Short mmCIF file of N, CA, C and O in Angstrom, two decimals:
data_model
loop_
_atom_site.label_atom_id
_atom_site.label_comp_id
_atom_site.label_asym_id
_atom_site.label_seq_id
_atom_site.Cartn_x
_atom_site.Cartn_y
_atom_site.Cartn_z
N MET S 1 0.84 -1.18 0.00
CA MET S 1 0.00 0.00 0.00
C MET S 1 0.89 1.24 0.00
O MET S 1 1.67 1.45 0.91
N VAL S 2 0.83 2.03 -1.02
CA VAL S 2 1.59 3.27 -1.10
C VAL S 2 0.62 4.42 -1.02
O VAL S 2 -0.29 4.55 -1.84
N ASP S 3 0.76 5.24 0.00
CA ASP S 3 -0.11 6.40 0.14
C ASP S 3 0.36 7.54 -0.75
O ASP S 3 -0.45 8.27 -1.30
N GLU S 4 1.69 7.69 -0.87
CA GLU S 4 2.20 8.84 -1.60
C GLU S 4 3.60 8.54 -2.13
O GLU S 4 4.45 8.04 -1.40
N GLU S 5 3.83 8.86 -3.39
CA GLU S 5 5.17 8.87 -3.97
C GLU S 5 5.43 10.30 -4.37
O GLU S 5 4.56 10.96 -4.94
N ASN S 6 6.62 10.79 -4.05
CA ASN S 6 6.89 12.19 -4.30
C ASN S 6 8.38 12.40 -4.52
O ASN S 6 9.16 11.47 -4.41
N THR S 7 8.74 13.63 -4.82
CA THR S 7 10.14 14.01 -4.93
C THR S 7 10.40 15.23 -4.06
O THR S 7 9.49 16.00 -3.75
N LEU S 8 11.65 15.37 -3.67
CA LEU S 8 12.09 16.50 -2.87
C LEU S 8 13.37 17.03 -3.48
O LEU S 8 14.34 16.27 -3.64
N GLU S 9 13.38 18.31 -3.81
CA GLU S 9 14.58 18.92 -4.34
C GLU S 9 15.48 19.36 -3.20
O GLU S 9 15.05 20.07 -2.29
N VAL S 10 16.71 18.87 -3.22
CA VAL S 10 17.73 19.25 -2.25
C VAL S 10 18.94 19.76 -3.04
O VAL S 10 18.98 19.62 -4.27
N ARG S 11 19.88 20.35 -2.36
CA ARG S 11 21.05 20.90 -3.06
C ARG S 11 21.79 19.79 -3.81
O ARG S 11 22.27 18.84 -3.21
N GLY S 12 21.79 19.87 -5.13
CA GLY S 12 22.52 18.92 -5.96
C GLY S 12 21.77 17.68 -6.38
O GLY S 12 22.33 16.83 -7.07
N ALA S 13 20.50 17.54 -5.96
CA ALA S 13 19.79 16.31 -6.30
C ALA S 13 18.27 16.49 -6.16
O ALA S 13 17.79 17.44 -5.54
N ILE S 14 17.56 15.55 -6.76
CA ILE S 14 16.11 15.44 -6.57
C ILE S 14 15.87 14.03 -6.03
O ILE S 14 16.19 13.04 -6.69
N LEU S 15 15.36 13.96 -4.80
CA LEU S 15 15.15 12.68 -4.13
C LEU S 15 13.75 12.15 -4.36
O LEU S 15 12.77 12.88 -4.23
N PHE S 16 13.66 10.87 -4.68
CA PHE S 16 12.38 10.17 -4.77
C PHE S 16 12.11 9.55 -3.41
O PHE S 16 13.00 8.96 -2.79
N TYR S 17 10.86 9.68 -2.92
CA TYR S 17 10.53 9.05 -1.65
C TYR S 17 9.08 8.58 -1.63
O TYR S 17 8.26 9.03 -2.41
N LYS S 18 8.81 7.65 -0.71
CA LYS S 18 7.46 7.11 -0.49
C LYS S 18 7.06 7.35 0.96
O LYS S 18 7.90 7.22 1.87
N VAL S 19 5.80 7.66 1.17
CA VAL S 19 5.24 7.79 2.51
C VAL S 19 3.98 6.93 2.54
O VAL S 19 3.13 7.05 1.66
N ARG S 20 3.87 6.07 3.54
CA ARG S 20 2.68 5.22 3.65
C ARG S 20 2.41 4.91 5.13
O ARG S 20 3.32 4.92 5.94
N GLY S 21 1.14 4.68 5.43
CA GLY S 21 0.76 4.32 6.78
C GLY S 21 0.38 5.51 7.63
O GLY S 21 0.31 6.65 7.16
N THR S 22 0.13 5.24 8.90
CA THR S 22 -0.25 6.28 9.86
C THR S 22 0.47 6.01 11.18
O THR S 22 0.79 4.87 11.50
N GLY S 23 0.69 7.07 11.92
CA GLY S 23 1.35 6.97 13.21
C GLY S 23 2.67 7.70 13.19
O GLY S 23 2.94 8.50 12.28
N PRO S 24 3.53 7.43 14.18
CA PRO S 24 4.82 8.12 14.23
C PRO S 24 5.65 7.80 12.99
O PRO S 24 5.55 6.71 12.42
N VAL S 25 6.46 8.76 12.57
CA VAL S 25 7.28 8.58 11.36
C VAL S 25 8.44 7.63 11.64
O VAL S 25 9.16 7.77 12.64
N LEU S 26 8.60 6.68 10.74
CA LEU S 26 9.72 5.74 10.74
C LEU S 26 10.43 5.86 9.40
O LEU S 26 9.85 5.53 8.37
N LEU S 27 11.67 6.36 9.43
CA LEU S 27 12.46 6.51 8.21
C LEU S 27 13.39 5.33 8.05
O LEU S 27 14.14 4.98 8.97
N PHE S 28 13.33 4.66 6.89
CA PHE S 28 14.25 3.59 6.54
C PHE S 28 15.34 4.18 5.65
O PHE S 28 15.04 4.85 4.66
N ILE S 29 16.60 3.88 5.98
CA ILE S 29 17.73 4.27 5.13
C ILE S 29 18.44 2.98 4.74
O ILE S 29 19.05 2.31 5.58
N GLN S 30 18.34 2.63 3.47
CA GLN S 30 18.93 1.40 2.96
C GLN S 30 20.44 1.56 2.77
O GLN S 30 20.95 2.65 2.58
N GLY S 31 21.12 0.44 2.76
CA GLY S 31 22.55 0.42 2.45
C GLY S 31 22.77 -0.03 1.02
O GLY S 31 21.82 -0.38 0.31
N GLY S 32 24.01 -0.02 0.59
CA GLY S 32 24.37 -0.49 -0.74
C GLY S 32 23.53 0.11 -1.83
O GLY S 32 23.32 1.31 -1.88
N ALA S 33 23.02 -0.75 -2.71
CA ALA S 33 22.19 -0.28 -3.82
C ALA S 33 20.71 -0.32 -3.47
O ALA S 33 19.85 -0.22 -4.34
N GLY S 34 20.39 -0.49 -2.17
CA GLY S 34 18.99 -0.52 -1.74
C GLY S 34 18.31 0.81 -1.97
O GLY S 34 18.87 1.86 -1.66
N ASP S 35 17.11 0.75 -2.52
CA ASP S 35 16.37 1.98 -2.77
C ASP S 35 15.07 1.96 -1.97
O ASP S 35 14.91 1.15 -1.06
N ALA S 36 14.15 2.86 -2.29
CA ALA S 36 12.90 2.98 -1.54
C ALA S 36 12.09 1.68 -1.54
O ALA S 36 11.32 1.44 -0.62
N ASP S 37 12.28 0.86 -2.55
CA ASP S 37 11.53 -0.39 -2.64
C ASP S 37 12.14 -1.51 -1.80
O ASP S 37 11.49 -2.52 -1.55
N GLY S 38 13.38 -1.34 -1.38
CA GLY S 38 14.09 -2.38 -0.65
C GLY S 38 13.49 -2.73 0.69
O GLY S 38 13.76 -3.80 1.24
N SER S 39 12.69 -1.85 1.24
CA SER S 39 12.06 -2.09 2.54
C SER S 39 10.57 -2.39 2.42
O SER S 39 9.86 -2.40 3.43
N ASP S 40 10.08 -2.62 1.22
CA ASP S 40 8.64 -2.77 1.01
C ASP S 40 7.99 -3.83 1.89
O ASP S 40 6.97 -3.58 2.51
N ARG S 41 8.58 -5.01 1.95
CA ARG S 41 7.95 -6.09 2.73
C ARG S 41 7.89 -5.73 4.20
O ARG S 41 6.88 -5.94 4.87
N LEU S 42 8.98 -5.18 4.71
CA LEU S 42 9.01 -4.78 6.11
C LEU S 42 8.05 -3.60 6.35
O LEU S 42 7.29 -3.60 7.32
N ALA S 43 8.07 -2.64 5.46
CA ALA S 43 7.19 -1.47 5.59
C ALA S 43 5.73 -1.88 5.55
O ALA S 43 4.91 -1.35 6.33
N ASP S 44 5.39 -2.82 4.68
CA ASP S 44 3.99 -3.27 4.59
C ASP S 44 3.48 -3.81 5.92
O ASP S 44 2.31 -3.66 6.24
N GLY S 45 4.36 -4.41 6.70
CA GLY S 45 3.95 -4.94 7.99
C GLY S 45 3.87 -3.89 9.09
O GLY S 45 3.40 -4.18 10.19
N LEU S 46 4.34 -2.68 8.80
CA LEU S 46 4.38 -1.63 9.83
C LEU S 46 3.42 -0.47 9.58
O LEU S 46 3.29 0.41 10.43
N VAL S 47 2.77 -0.45 8.42
CA VAL S 47 1.96 0.72 8.05
C VAL S 47 0.75 0.95 8.95
O VAL S 47 0.23 2.06 8.98
N ASP S 48 0.33 -0.05 9.71
CA ASP S 48 -0.78 0.16 10.64
C ASP S 48 -0.31 0.85 11.92
O ASP S 48 -1.11 1.40 12.66
N ALA S 49 0.99 0.79 12.19
CA ALA S 49 1.53 1.36 13.42
C ALA S 49 2.38 2.61 13.20
O ALA S 49 2.59 3.38 14.13
N CYS S 50 2.89 2.78 11.98
CA CYS S 50 3.83 3.88 11.70
C CYS S 50 3.55 4.51 10.35
O CYS S 50 3.00 3.88 9.46
N THR S 51 3.99 5.74 10.21
CA THR S 51 4.08 6.37 8.90
C THR S 51 5.48 6.03 8.40
O THR S 51 6.48 6.54 8.91
N VAL S 52 5.55 5.13 7.45
CA VAL S 52 6.84 4.63 6.96
C VAL S 52 7.29 5.48 5.78
O VAL S 52 6.56 5.68 4.82
N VAL S 53 8.53 5.98 5.89
CA VAL S 53 9.13 6.79 4.83
C VAL S 53 10.35 6.04 4.31
O VAL S 53 11.23 5.64 5.10
N THR S 54 10.38 5.81 3.01
CA THR S 54 11.53 5.20 2.35
C THR S 54 11.93 6.09 1.19
O THR S 54 11.11 6.84 0.66
N TYR S 55 13.19 6.03 0.81
CA TYR S 55 13.64 6.90 -0.29
C TYR S 55 14.82 6.29 -1.01
O TYR S 55 15.48 5.38 -0.51
N ASP S 56 15.05 6.80 -2.22
CA ASP S 56 16.23 6.45 -3.00
C ASP S 56 17.30 7.48 -2.68
O ASP S 56 17.06 8.69 -2.85
N ARG S 57 18.47 7.03 -2.20
CA ARG S 57 19.54 7.99 -1.94
C ARG S 57 19.94 8.69 -3.24
O ARG S 57 19.72 8.18 -4.34
N ARG S 58 20.51 9.88 -3.12
CA ARG S 58 20.88 10.66 -4.29
C ARG S 58 21.73 9.85 -5.27
O ARG S 58 22.63 9.12 -4.88
N GLY S 59 21.37 9.98 -6.55
CA GLY S 59 22.09 9.29 -7.61
C GLY S 59 21.73 7.82 -7.75
O GLY S 59 22.30 7.12 -8.59
N LEU S 60 20.79 7.33 -6.97
CA LEU S 60 20.42 5.92 -6.97
C LEU S 60 18.97 5.77 -7.42
O LEU S 60 18.10 6.50 -6.95
N SER S 61 18.73 4.86 -8.33
CA SER S 61 17.38 4.52 -8.78
C SER S 61 16.65 5.76 -9.30
O SER S 61 17.10 6.38 -10.24
N ARG S 62 15.57 6.17 -8.65
CA ARG S 62 14.76 7.29 -9.16
C ARG S 62 15.19 8.65 -8.63
O ARG S 62 14.60 9.67 -8.99
N SER S 63 16.20 8.71 -7.77
CA SER S 63 16.74 9.99 -7.29
C SER S 63 17.87 10.42 -8.21
O SER S 63 18.80 9.66 -8.44
N THR S 64 17.75 11.60 -8.73
CA THR S 64 18.71 12.07 -9.74
C THR S 64 19.62 13.16 -9.19
O THR S 64 19.25 13.91 -8.29
N LEU S 65 20.81 13.22 -9.75
CA LEU S 65 21.75 14.29 -9.42
C LEU S 65 21.49 15.47 -10.34
O LEU S 65 21.35 15.29 -11.54
N THR S 66 21.43 16.65 -9.77
CA THR S 66 21.30 17.86 -10.58
C THR S 66 22.64 18.56 -10.72
O THR S 66 22.77 19.48 -11.51
N ASP S 67 23.62 18.11 -9.95
CA ASP S 67 24.98 18.64 -10.03
C ASP S 67 25.91 17.44 -10.12
O ASP S 67 26.29 16.86 -9.11
N GLU S 68 26.25 17.06 -11.34
CA GLU S 68 27.08 15.87 -11.57
C GLU S 68 28.51 16.04 -11.08
O GLU S 68 29.25 15.07 -10.95
N THR S 69 28.95 17.28 -10.81
CA THR S 69 30.32 17.51 -10.38
C THR S 69 30.50 17.27 -8.89
O THR S 69 31.61 17.12 -8.41
N ASN S 70 29.41 17.25 -8.14
CA ASN S 70 29.47 17.06 -6.69
C ASN S 70 29.14 15.62 -6.35
O ASN S 70 27.99 15.21 -6.40
N HIS S 71 30.15 14.83 -6.02
CA HIS S 71 29.92 13.43 -5.68
C HIS S 71 29.37 13.31 -4.26
O HIS S 71 29.82 14.03 -3.36
N PRO S 72 28.41 12.43 -4.04
CA PRO S 72 27.81 12.29 -2.71
C PRO S 72 28.84 11.91 -1.65
O PRO S 72 29.74 11.11 -1.89
N THR S 73 28.68 12.50 -0.49
CA THR S 73 29.51 12.19 0.67
C THR S 73 28.60 11.76 1.81
O THR S 73 27.36 11.88 1.70
N LEU S 74 29.18 11.30 2.89
CA LEU S 74 28.38 10.95 4.06
C LEU S 74 27.57 12.16 4.52
O LEU S 74 26.39 12.05 4.84
N GLU S 75 28.20 13.32 4.52
CA GLU S 75 27.51 14.54 4.94
C GLU S 75 26.32 14.87 4.04
O GLU S 75 25.24 15.19 4.54
N THR S 76 26.49 14.76 2.72
CA THR S 76 25.36 15.08 1.83
C THR S 76 24.24 14.06 2.00
O THR S 76 23.07 14.42 1.98
N HIS S 77 24.59 12.79 2.21
CA HIS S 77 23.56 11.77 2.43
C HIS S 77 22.79 12.05 3.73
O HIS S 77 21.56 11.94 3.76
N SER S 78 23.49 12.40 4.79
CA SER S 78 22.78 12.65 6.05
C SER S 78 21.99 13.95 5.98
O SER S 78 20.90 14.05 6.55
N GLU S 79 22.48 14.94 5.23
CA GLU S 79 21.71 16.17 5.04
C GLU S 79 20.44 15.90 4.22
O GLU S 79 19.39 16.48 4.47
N ASP S 80 20.55 14.99 3.25
CA ASP S 80 19.36 14.60 2.49
C ASP S 80 18.31 14.00 3.42
O ASP S 80 17.12 14.34 3.35
N ALA S 81 18.74 13.09 4.31
CA ALA S 81 17.81 12.48 5.26
C ALA S 81 17.22 13.55 6.18
O ALA S 81 16.02 13.52 6.49
N HIS S 82 18.03 14.50 6.59
CA HIS S 82 17.56 15.62 7.43
C HIS S 82 16.46 16.40 6.72
O HIS S 82 15.40 16.67 7.29
N HIS S 83 16.69 16.77 5.46
CA HIS S 83 15.70 17.54 4.70
C HIS S 83 14.43 16.73 4.45
O HIS S 83 13.32 17.27 4.50
N LEU S 84 14.58 15.44 4.21
CA LEU S 84 13.43 14.58 4.00
C LEU S 84 12.58 14.49 5.28
O LEU S 84 11.36 14.63 5.22
N LEU S 85 13.23 14.29 6.41
CA LEU S 85 12.48 14.26 7.67
C LEU S 85 11.78 15.59 7.93
O LEU S 85 10.63 15.62 8.36
N ALA S 86 12.48 16.69 7.67
CA ALA S 86 11.87 18.02 7.88
C ALA S 86 10.65 18.21 6.98
O ALA S 86 9.69 18.88 7.37
N LYS S 87 10.67 17.60 5.81
CA LYS S 87 9.55 17.69 4.88
C LYS S 87 8.33 16.93 5.39
O LYS S 87 7.20 17.39 5.24
N VAL S 88 8.54 15.76 5.99
CA VAL S 88 7.40 14.91 6.35
C VAL S 88 6.92 15.05 7.78
O VAL S 88 5.81 14.64 8.09
N THR S 89 7.75 15.61 8.69
CA THR S 89 7.31 15.73 10.09
C THR S 89 8.09 16.82 10.81
O THR S 89 9.26 17.08 10.49
N ALA S 90 7.44 17.41 11.79
CA ALA S 90 8.10 18.36 12.69
C ALA S 90 8.53 17.67 13.98
O ALA S 90 9.24 18.24 14.80
N ASP S 91 8.10 16.42 14.16
CA ASP S 91 8.40 15.66 15.38
C ASP S 91 9.64 14.80 15.19
O ASP S 91 9.98 14.41 14.06
N PRO S 92 10.31 14.46 16.29
CA PRO S 92 11.43 13.51 16.19
C PRO S 92 10.93 12.18 15.63
O PRO S 92 9.82 11.74 15.95
N ALA S 93 11.73 11.55 14.79
CA ALA S 93 11.32 10.33 14.08
C ALA S 93 12.08 9.11 14.59
O ALA S 93 13.14 9.22 15.21
N LEU S 94 11.51 7.98 14.28
CA LEU S 94 12.19 6.70 14.43
C LEU S 94 13.01 6.51 13.17
O LEU S 94 12.53 6.80 12.06
N VAL S 95 14.25 6.05 13.29
CA VAL S 95 15.11 5.89 12.12
C VAL S 95 15.74 4.51 12.18
O VAL S 95 16.28 4.10 13.21
N PHE S 96 15.65 3.79 11.06
CA PHE S 96 16.29 2.49 10.91
C PHE S 96 17.24 2.57 9.72
O PHE S 96 16.81 2.90 8.61
N GLY S 97 18.51 2.28 9.96
CA GLY S 97 19.49 2.25 8.88
C GLY S 97 20.21 0.93 8.84
O GLY S 97 20.52 0.37 9.89
N ALA S 98 20.47 0.43 7.65
CA ALA S 98 21.17 -0.84 7.48
C ALA S 98 22.46 -0.62 6.70
O ALA S 98 22.46 0.06 5.68
N SER S 99 23.56 -1.15 7.21
CA SER S 99 24.87 -1.09 6.56
C SER S 99 25.27 0.37 6.31
O SER S 99 25.37 1.14 7.26
N LEU S 100 25.46 0.77 5.06
CA LEU S 100 25.78 2.18 4.78
C LEU S 100 24.66 3.08 5.29
O LEU S 100 24.91 4.17 5.80
N GLY S 101 23.42 2.62 5.20
CA GLY S 101 22.29 3.40 5.72
C GLY S 101 22.42 3.63 7.22
O GLY S 101 22.00 4.67 7.74
N ALA S 102 22.99 2.67 7.95
CA ALA S 102 23.21 2.83 9.39
C ALA S 102 24.26 3.91 9.65
O ALA S 102 24.13 4.70 10.58
N VAL S 103 25.30 3.95 8.82
CA VAL S 103 26.33 4.99 8.96
C VAL S 103 25.71 6.36 8.70
O VAL S 103 25.96 7.32 9.44
N ILE S 104 24.88 6.45 7.66
CA ILE S 104 24.20 7.71 7.35
C ILE S 104 23.29 8.10 8.52
O ILE S 104 23.27 9.27 8.94
N ALA S 105 22.57 7.14 9.07
CA ALA S 105 21.66 7.41 10.20
C ALA S 105 22.42 7.87 11.43
O ALA S 105 21.97 8.77 12.15
N LEU S 106 23.59 7.28 11.68
CA LEU S 106 24.41 7.73 12.81
C LEU S 106 24.88 9.17 12.60
O LEU S 106 24.85 9.98 13.53
N ASP S 107 25.29 9.49 11.39
CA ASP S 107 25.72 10.86 11.08
C ASP S 107 24.55 11.83 11.19
O ASP S 107 24.69 12.93 11.74
N LEU S 108 23.38 11.43 10.70
CA LEU S 108 22.18 12.25 10.83
C LEU S 108 21.90 12.54 12.30
O LEU S 108 21.62 13.69 12.68
N THR S 109 21.99 11.52 13.14
CA THR S 109 21.72 11.68 14.57
C THR S 109 22.74 12.61 15.22
O THR S 109 22.38 13.42 16.08
N ALA S 110 23.98 12.51 14.81
CA ALA S 110 25.02 13.39 15.36
C ALA S 110 24.80 14.84 14.94
O ALA S 110 24.98 15.76 15.73
N ARG S 111 24.40 15.05 13.69
CA ARG S 111 24.22 16.41 13.17
C ARG S 111 22.88 17.03 13.56
O ARG S 111 22.78 18.24 13.72
N HIS S 112 21.85 16.21 13.68
CA HIS S 112 20.49 16.70 13.94
C HIS S 112 19.81 15.84 15.01
O HIS S 112 18.80 15.19 14.74
N PRO S 113 20.35 15.84 16.22
CA PRO S 113 19.80 14.96 17.26
C PRO S 113 18.35 15.24 17.60
O PRO S 113 17.63 14.33 18.03
N ASP S 114 17.90 16.45 17.36
CA ASP S 114 16.50 16.80 17.65
C ASP S 114 15.52 16.14 16.69
O ASP S 114 14.32 16.08 16.98
N GLN S 115 16.00 15.60 15.58
CA GLN S 115 15.12 14.96 14.60
C GLN S 115 14.95 13.47 14.83
O GLN S 115 14.08 12.86 14.23
N VAL S 116 15.78 12.90 15.68
CA VAL S 116 15.78 11.44 15.85
C VAL S 116 15.36 11.09 17.27
O VAL S 116 16.05 11.41 18.23
N GLN S 117 14.22 10.40 17.38
CA GLN S 117 13.75 9.93 18.68
C GLN S 117 14.48 8.65 19.06
O GLN S 117 14.98 8.50 20.15
N THR S 118 14.49 7.70 18.12
CA THR S 118 15.13 6.40 18.33
C THR S 118 15.84 6.01 17.04
O THR S 118 15.29 6.17 15.96
N LEU S 119 17.05 5.49 17.19
CA LEU S 119 17.83 5.04 16.04
C LEU S 119 18.18 3.57 16.22
O LEU S 119 18.65 3.16 17.27
N VAL S 120 17.91 2.79 15.16
CA VAL S 120 18.40 1.42 15.09
C VAL S 120 19.41 1.39 13.95
O VAL S 120 19.05 1.59 12.79
N ALA S 121 20.68 1.19 14.33
CA ALA S 121 21.76 1.14 13.34
C ALA S 121 22.15 -0.32 13.17
O ALA S 121 22.87 -0.89 13.99
N HIS S 122 21.63 -0.94 12.11
CA HIS S 122 21.84 -2.37 11.85
C HIS S 122 23.09 -2.58 11.00
O HIS S 122 23.15 -2.13 9.86
N GLU S 123 24.08 -3.23 11.58
CA GLU S 123 25.33 -3.56 10.90
C GLU S 123 25.96 -2.37 10.20
O GLU S 123 26.21 -2.40 8.99
N PRO S 124 26.26 -1.29 10.95
CA PRO S 124 26.92 -0.15 10.31
C PRO S 124 28.30 -0.56 9.81
O PRO S 124 29.03 -1.27 10.49
N ALA S 125 28.63 -0.13 8.62
CA ALA S 125 29.91 -0.46 7.99
C ALA S 125 30.99 0.48 8.53
O ALA S 125 31.41 1.42 7.85
N LEU S 126 31.41 0.24 9.76
CA LEU S 126 32.38 1.12 10.42
C LEU S 126 33.55 0.31 10.96
O LEU S 126 33.92 0.43 12.12
N LEU S 127 34.17 -0.48 10.11
CA LEU S 127 35.28 -1.32 10.55
C LEU S 127 36.44 -0.50 11.11
O LEU S 127 37.18 -0.97 11.96
N GLU S 128 36.60 0.75 10.65
CA GLU S 128 37.72 1.56 11.12
C GLU S 128 37.62 1.90 12.60
O GLU S 128 38.59 2.32 13.22
N LEU S 129 36.47 1.70 13.22
CA LEU S 129 36.31 1.95 14.66
C LEU S 129 36.77 0.76 15.50
O LEU S 129 36.91 0.88 16.71
N LEU S 130 37.02 -0.38 14.86
CA LEU S 130 37.46 -1.57 15.57
C LEU S 130 38.98 -1.58 15.68
O LEU S 130 39.69 -1.01 14.84
N SER S 131 39.49 -2.29 16.69
CA SER S 131 40.94 -2.50 16.78
C SER S 131 41.35 -3.40 15.61
O SER S 131 40.50 -4.05 14.98
N GLU S 132 42.64 -3.49 15.35
CA GLU S 132 43.10 -4.32 14.23
C GLU S 132 42.70 -5.78 14.43
O GLU S 132 42.24 -6.44 13.50
N ALA S 133 42.79 -6.28 15.65
CA ALA S 133 42.43 -7.67 15.93
C ALA S 133 40.92 -7.89 15.72
O ALA S 133 40.51 -8.89 15.12
N GLU S 134 40.10 -6.95 16.19
CA GLU S 134 38.65 -7.07 16.00
C GLU S 134 38.28 -6.98 14.52
O GLU S 134 37.42 -7.70 14.04
N ARG S 135 38.96 -6.08 13.81
CA ARG S 135 38.69 -5.91 12.37
C ARG S 135 39.03 -7.19 11.62
O ARG S 135 38.27 -7.66 10.80
N ASN S 136 40.21 -7.77 11.93
CA ASN S 136 40.61 -9.01 11.27
C ASN S 136 39.65 -10.15 11.60
O ASN S 136 39.29 -10.94 10.74
N GLY S 137 39.20 -10.21 12.85
CA GLY S 137 38.22 -11.23 13.25
C GLY S 137 36.90 -11.06 12.52
O GLY S 137 36.30 -12.04 12.08
N ALA S 138 36.44 -9.82 12.39
CA ALA S 138 35.18 -9.55 11.69
C ALA S 138 35.30 -9.92 10.22
O ALA S 138 34.38 -10.52 9.65
N LEU S 139 36.43 -9.59 9.61
CA LEU S 139 36.62 -9.91 8.19
C LEU S 139 36.72 -11.41 7.99
O LEU S 139 36.15 -11.96 7.04
N LEU S 140 37.42 -12.11 8.89
CA LEU S 140 37.54 -13.56 8.80
C LEU S 140 36.17 -14.22 8.99
O LEU S 140 35.80 -15.13 8.25
N SER S 141 35.41 -13.74 9.95
CA SER S 141 34.07 -14.27 10.20
C SER S 141 33.18 -14.08 8.98
O SER S 141 32.44 -14.97 8.58
N HIS S 142 33.27 -12.89 8.36
CA HIS S 142 32.48 -12.59 7.16
C HIS S 142 32.89 -13.52 6.01
O HIS S 142 32.05 -14.03 5.29
N ALA S 143 34.20 -13.79 5.88
CA ALA S 143 34.67 -14.67 4.81
C ALA S 143 34.15 -16.09 5.01
O ALA S 143 33.79 -16.76 4.05
N ARG S 144 34.07 -16.54 6.27
CA ARG S 144 33.53 -17.89 6.54
C ARG S 144 32.06 -17.98 6.15
O ARG S 144 31.62 -18.98 5.61
N VAL S 145 31.31 -16.94 6.42
CA VAL S 145 29.89 -16.92 6.06
C VAL S 145 29.74 -16.96 4.55
O VAL S 145 28.89 -17.65 4.01
N GLU S 146 30.60 -16.22 3.83
CA GLU S 146 30.54 -16.18 2.37
C GLU S 146 30.83 -17.54 1.76
O GLU S 146 30.29 -17.89 0.72
N GLU S 147 31.68 -18.34 2.41
CA GLU S 147 32.06 -19.66 1.89
C GLU S 147 30.91 -20.65 1.97
O GLU S 147 30.84 -21.58 1.19
N THR S 148 30.03 -20.50 2.94
CA THR S 148 28.95 -21.48 3.13
C THR S 148 27.79 -21.24 2.21
O THR S 148 27.62 -20.33 1.54
#
């Protein structure tokens, strides 16, 4: 069930986003090549309890770059999420980010803490925060999973 598909113009890009459901706002930020559709199954199960917002990050899928010379950075991605939240609600939101989306969500929370009520950062890709031994263990563990 999609209540609304829309676009939001931000500096250097036009973002595609979906809003569906009713209740407190829950923003999904996908990782990798995940776009607004990547959370559809999960969002469909939450629309009775939340207003679910999903979007295509700048330059991905239906979100277009209007300034091809400016390559997206963590800061521009988190500012995009900030502007999107400001567009859909004045209240602090629930935010779920996965992988790169979790890193963006963490940056959003650091830059705009008043916009985030609760953050779930699922598997943030932040290996540089680990010690060398922890990083090697995480990479080895990931390689074992890939082999199976």
